[in-house]
Short mmCIF file of C-alpha atoms in Angstrom, two decimals:
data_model
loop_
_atom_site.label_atom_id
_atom_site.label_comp_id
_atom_site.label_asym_id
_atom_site.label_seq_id
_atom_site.Cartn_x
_atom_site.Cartn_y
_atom_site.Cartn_z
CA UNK A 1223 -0.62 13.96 7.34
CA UNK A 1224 -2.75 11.72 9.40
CA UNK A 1225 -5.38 9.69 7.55
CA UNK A 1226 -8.55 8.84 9.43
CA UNK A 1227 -10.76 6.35 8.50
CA UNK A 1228 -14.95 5.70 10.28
CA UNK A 1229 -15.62 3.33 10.68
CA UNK A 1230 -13.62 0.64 12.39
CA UNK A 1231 -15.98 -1.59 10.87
CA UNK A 1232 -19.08 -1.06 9.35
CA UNK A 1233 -21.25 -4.39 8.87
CA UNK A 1234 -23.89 -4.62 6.45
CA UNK A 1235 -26.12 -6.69 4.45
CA UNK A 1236 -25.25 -8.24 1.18
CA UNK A 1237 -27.22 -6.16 -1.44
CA UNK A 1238 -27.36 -2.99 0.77
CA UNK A 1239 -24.44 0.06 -0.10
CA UNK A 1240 -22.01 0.98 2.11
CA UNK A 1241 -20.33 4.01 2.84
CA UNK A 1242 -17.20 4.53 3.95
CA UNK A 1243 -15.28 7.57 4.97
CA UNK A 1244 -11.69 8.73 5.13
CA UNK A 1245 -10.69 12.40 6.71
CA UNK A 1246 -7.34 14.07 6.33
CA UNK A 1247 -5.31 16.38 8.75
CA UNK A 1248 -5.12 18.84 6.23
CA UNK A 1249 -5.86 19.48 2.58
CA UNK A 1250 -4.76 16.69 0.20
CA UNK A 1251 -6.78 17.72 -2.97
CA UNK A 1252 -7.64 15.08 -5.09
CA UNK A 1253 -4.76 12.79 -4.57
CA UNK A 1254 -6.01 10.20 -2.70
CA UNK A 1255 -6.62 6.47 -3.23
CA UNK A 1256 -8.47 3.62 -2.23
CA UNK A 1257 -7.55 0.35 -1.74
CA UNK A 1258 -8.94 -3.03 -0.59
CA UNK A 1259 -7.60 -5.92 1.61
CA UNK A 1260 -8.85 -9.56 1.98
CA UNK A 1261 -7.25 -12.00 4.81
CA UNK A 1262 -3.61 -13.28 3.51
CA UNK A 1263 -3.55 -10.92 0.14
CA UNK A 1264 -1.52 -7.61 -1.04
CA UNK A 1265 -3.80 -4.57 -1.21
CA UNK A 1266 -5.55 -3.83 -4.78
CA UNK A 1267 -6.08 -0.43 -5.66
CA UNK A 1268 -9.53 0.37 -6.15
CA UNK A 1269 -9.83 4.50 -6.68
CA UNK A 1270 -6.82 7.26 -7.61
CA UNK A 1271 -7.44 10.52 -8.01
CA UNK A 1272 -10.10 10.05 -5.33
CA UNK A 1273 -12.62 9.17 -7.97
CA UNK A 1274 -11.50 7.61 -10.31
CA UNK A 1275 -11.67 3.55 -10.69
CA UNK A 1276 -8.83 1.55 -11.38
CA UNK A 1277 -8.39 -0.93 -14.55
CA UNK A 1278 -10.87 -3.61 -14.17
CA UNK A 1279 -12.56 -2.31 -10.82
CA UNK A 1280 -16.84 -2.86 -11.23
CA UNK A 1281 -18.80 0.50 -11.37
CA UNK A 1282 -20.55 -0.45 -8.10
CA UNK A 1283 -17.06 1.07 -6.20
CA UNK A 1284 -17.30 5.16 -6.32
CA UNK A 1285 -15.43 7.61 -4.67
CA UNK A 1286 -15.74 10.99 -4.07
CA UNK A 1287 -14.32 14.13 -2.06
CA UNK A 1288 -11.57 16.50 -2.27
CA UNK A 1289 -9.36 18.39 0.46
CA UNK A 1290 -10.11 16.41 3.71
CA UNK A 1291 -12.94 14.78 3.12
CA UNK A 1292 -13.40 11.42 1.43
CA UNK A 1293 -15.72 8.85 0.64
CA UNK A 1294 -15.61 5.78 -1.16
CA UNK A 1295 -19.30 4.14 -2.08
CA UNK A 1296 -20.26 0.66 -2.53
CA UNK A 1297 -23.43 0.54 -4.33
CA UNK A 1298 -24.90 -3.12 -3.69
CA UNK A 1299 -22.63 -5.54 -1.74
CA UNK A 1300 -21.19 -8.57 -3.28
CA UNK A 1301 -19.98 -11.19 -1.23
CA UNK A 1302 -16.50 -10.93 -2.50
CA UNK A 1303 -16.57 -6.90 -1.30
CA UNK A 1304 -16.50 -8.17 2.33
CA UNK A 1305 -12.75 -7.14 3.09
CA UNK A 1306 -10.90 -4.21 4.58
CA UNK A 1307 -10.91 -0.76 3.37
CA UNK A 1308 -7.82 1.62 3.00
CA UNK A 1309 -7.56 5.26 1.93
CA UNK A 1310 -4.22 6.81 1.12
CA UNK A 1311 -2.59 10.09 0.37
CA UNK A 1312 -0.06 11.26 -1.93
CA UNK A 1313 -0.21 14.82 -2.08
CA UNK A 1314 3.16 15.39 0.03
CA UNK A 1315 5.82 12.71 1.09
CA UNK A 1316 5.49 10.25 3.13
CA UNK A 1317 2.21 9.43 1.76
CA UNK A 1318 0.21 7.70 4.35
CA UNK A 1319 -2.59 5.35 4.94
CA UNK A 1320 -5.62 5.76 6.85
CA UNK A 1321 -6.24 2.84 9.88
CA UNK A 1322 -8.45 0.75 8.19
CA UNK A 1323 -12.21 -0.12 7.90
CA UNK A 1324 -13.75 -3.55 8.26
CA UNK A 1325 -16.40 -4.27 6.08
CA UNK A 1326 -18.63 -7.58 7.56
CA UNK A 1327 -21.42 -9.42 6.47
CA UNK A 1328 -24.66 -8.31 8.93
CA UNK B 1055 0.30 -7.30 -17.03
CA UNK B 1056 3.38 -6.53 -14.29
CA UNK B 1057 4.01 -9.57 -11.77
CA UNK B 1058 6.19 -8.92 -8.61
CA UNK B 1059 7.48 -11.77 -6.33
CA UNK B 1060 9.25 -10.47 -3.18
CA UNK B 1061 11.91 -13.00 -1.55
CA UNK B 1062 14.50 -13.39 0.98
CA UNK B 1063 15.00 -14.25 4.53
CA UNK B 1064 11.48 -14.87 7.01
CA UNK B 1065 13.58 -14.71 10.13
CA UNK B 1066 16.39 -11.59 11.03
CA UNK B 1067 18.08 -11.00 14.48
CA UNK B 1068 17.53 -8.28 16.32
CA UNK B 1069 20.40 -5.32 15.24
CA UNK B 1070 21.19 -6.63 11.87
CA UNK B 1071 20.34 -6.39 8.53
CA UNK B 1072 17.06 -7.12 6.50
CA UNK B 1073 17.72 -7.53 2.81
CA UNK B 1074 15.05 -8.35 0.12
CA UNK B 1075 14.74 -8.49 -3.42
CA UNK B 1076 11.75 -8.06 -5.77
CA UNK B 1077 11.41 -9.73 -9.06
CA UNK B 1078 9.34 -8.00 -11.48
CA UNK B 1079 8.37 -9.81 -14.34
CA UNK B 1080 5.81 -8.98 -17.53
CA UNK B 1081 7.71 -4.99 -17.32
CA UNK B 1082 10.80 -3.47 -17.08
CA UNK B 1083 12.38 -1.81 -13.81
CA UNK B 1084 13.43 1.11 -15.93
CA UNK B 1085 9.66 1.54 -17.29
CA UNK B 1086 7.83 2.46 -13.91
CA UNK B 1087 8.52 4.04 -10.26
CA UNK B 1088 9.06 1.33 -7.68
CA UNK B 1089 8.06 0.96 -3.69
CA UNK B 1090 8.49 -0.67 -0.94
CA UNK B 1091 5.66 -0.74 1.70
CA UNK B 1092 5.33 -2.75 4.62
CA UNK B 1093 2.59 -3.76 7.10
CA UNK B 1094 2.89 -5.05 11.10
CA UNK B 1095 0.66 -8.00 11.63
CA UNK B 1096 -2.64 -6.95 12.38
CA UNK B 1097 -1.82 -3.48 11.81
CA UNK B 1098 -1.84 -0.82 8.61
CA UNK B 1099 0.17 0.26 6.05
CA UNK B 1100 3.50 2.06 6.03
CA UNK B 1101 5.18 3.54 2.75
CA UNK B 1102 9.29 2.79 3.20
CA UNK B 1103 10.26 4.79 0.07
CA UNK B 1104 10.57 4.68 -3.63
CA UNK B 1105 13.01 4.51 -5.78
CA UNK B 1106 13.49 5.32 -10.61
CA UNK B 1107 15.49 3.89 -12.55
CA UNK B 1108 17.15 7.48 -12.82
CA UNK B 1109 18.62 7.12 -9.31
CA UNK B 1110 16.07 9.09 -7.44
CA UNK B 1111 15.15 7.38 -4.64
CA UNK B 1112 12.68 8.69 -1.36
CA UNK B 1113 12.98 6.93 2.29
CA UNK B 1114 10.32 7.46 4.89
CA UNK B 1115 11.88 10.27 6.97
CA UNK B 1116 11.06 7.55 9.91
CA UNK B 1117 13.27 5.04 8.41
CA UNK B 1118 15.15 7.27 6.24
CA UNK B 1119 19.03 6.22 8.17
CA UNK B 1120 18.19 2.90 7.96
CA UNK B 1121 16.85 2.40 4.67
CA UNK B 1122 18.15 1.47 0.81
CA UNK B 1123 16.54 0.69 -1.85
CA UNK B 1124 18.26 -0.40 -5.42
CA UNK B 1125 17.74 -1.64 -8.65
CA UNK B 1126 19.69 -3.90 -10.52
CA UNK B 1127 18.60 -3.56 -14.34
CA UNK B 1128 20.38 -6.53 -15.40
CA UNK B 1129 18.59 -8.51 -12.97
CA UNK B 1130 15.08 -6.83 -13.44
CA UNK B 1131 14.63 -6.57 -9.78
CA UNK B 1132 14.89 -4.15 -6.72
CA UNK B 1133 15.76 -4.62 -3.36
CA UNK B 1134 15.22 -3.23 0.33
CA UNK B 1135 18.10 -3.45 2.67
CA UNK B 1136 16.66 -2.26 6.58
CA UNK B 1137 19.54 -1.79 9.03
CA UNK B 1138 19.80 -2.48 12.78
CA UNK B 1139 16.50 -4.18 12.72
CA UNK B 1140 14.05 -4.52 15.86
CA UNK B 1141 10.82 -5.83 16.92
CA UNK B 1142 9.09 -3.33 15.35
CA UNK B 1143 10.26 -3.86 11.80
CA UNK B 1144 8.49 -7.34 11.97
CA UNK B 1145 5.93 -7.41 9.48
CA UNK B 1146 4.98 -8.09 5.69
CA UNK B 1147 6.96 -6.43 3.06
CA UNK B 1148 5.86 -5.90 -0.05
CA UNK B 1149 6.92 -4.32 -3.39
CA UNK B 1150 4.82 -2.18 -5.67
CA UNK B 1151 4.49 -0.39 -9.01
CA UNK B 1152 4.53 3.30 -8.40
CA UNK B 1153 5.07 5.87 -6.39
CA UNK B 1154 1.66 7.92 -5.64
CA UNK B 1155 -0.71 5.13 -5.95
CA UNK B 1156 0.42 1.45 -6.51
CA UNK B 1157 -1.55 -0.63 -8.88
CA UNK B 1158 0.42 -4.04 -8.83
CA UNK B 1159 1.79 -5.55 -5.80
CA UNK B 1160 3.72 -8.42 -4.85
CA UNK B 1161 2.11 -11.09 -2.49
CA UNK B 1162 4.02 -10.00 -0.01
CA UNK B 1163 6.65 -11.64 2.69
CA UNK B 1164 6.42 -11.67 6.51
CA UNK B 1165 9.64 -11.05 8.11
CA UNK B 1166 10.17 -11.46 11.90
CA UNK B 1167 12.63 -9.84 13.99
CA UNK B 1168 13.70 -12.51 16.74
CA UNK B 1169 16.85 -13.31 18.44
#
């Protein structure tokens, strides 16, 4: 299953949301996470189940979608949300990762 | 809370073996599904399989004849072994609780395939 991610890189204003999205080949369900990346560090897992936050993740972080299409939702942008953006499947092995989108400060 | 610390050697040749090991402290081996998933610099992520306590273990079908991954119980670690290495297996390996979604992760270790 190929994971698709739009887009590339998205830059936006501290404050403002952002919306990212994540499309699959073909129908994963629900079982899809989210993850985030900063420069030099291992991935954290923000979102499983495709909405559903991980221990300790803020409420500002949402996801939603189901079959192909995906979106995770950042409500107002902290400065420490600036980072890259991964969705993931595991509805059938090998679970893969989308490409990856850049989040910058505008 | 689980703690993993991946370790072994930066730099492999070209055609032989990678081999790491991942220390998990703060949790047992036998209490959680384990993986191994690596990244190319610059590039995204790649799931290289999983592995239980039980003995099951999954490879990547794309690494899959190349690929083991162990525990060792007494040790509270796993391990990767990669064979017949090439450029393209440079990159950071890392370890991770789970096997649908991974919630800890080590910090990760670059490895470099270079003659």
């Amino acid at each position: 299953i190929v994971m698709t991610q739009s887009p590339a890189t998205l830059s936006v204003s501290p404050g403002e949301r952002a919306t990212l999205s994540c499309r699959a080949s073909q129908s994963v369900s629900s079982n899809l996470a989210w993850y985030q990346q900063k420069p030099g560090q291992a991935p954290r897992l923000l979102i499983y189940g495709a909405s559903a936050r991980a221990t300790g993740i803020p409420a500002r972080f949402s996801g939603s979608g189901s079959g192909t299409e995906f979106t995770l939702t950042i409500s107002s942008l902290q400065s420490e949300d600036f980072a890259i953006y991964y969705c993931q499947h595991y509805n059938n092995w090998p679970y893969t990762f989308g490409q990856g989108t850049k989040l910058e400060i505008k | 809370q689980v703690q993993l610390q991946e370790s072994g050697p930066g730099l492999v040749k070209p055609s032989e073996t990678l081999s790491l090991t991942c220390a998990v402290s703060g949790g047992s081996v036998t209490s959680s599904y384990w993986s191994w998933i690596r990244q190319p610099p610059g590039k995204g992520l790649e799931c290289i399989g999983y592995i239980y306590y039980t003995g099951i273990t999954i490879y990547n079908p794309s690494l899959k004849s190349r690929v083991t991954i162990s525990l060792d119980t007494s040790k509270n670690q796993l391990s990767l072994r990669l064979n017949s290495v090439t450029a393209a297996d440079t990159a950071v390996y890392y370890c991770a609780s789970g096997y649908e979604n991974f919630d800890f992760w080590g910090q990760g270790t670059l490895v470099t395939v270079s003659s």
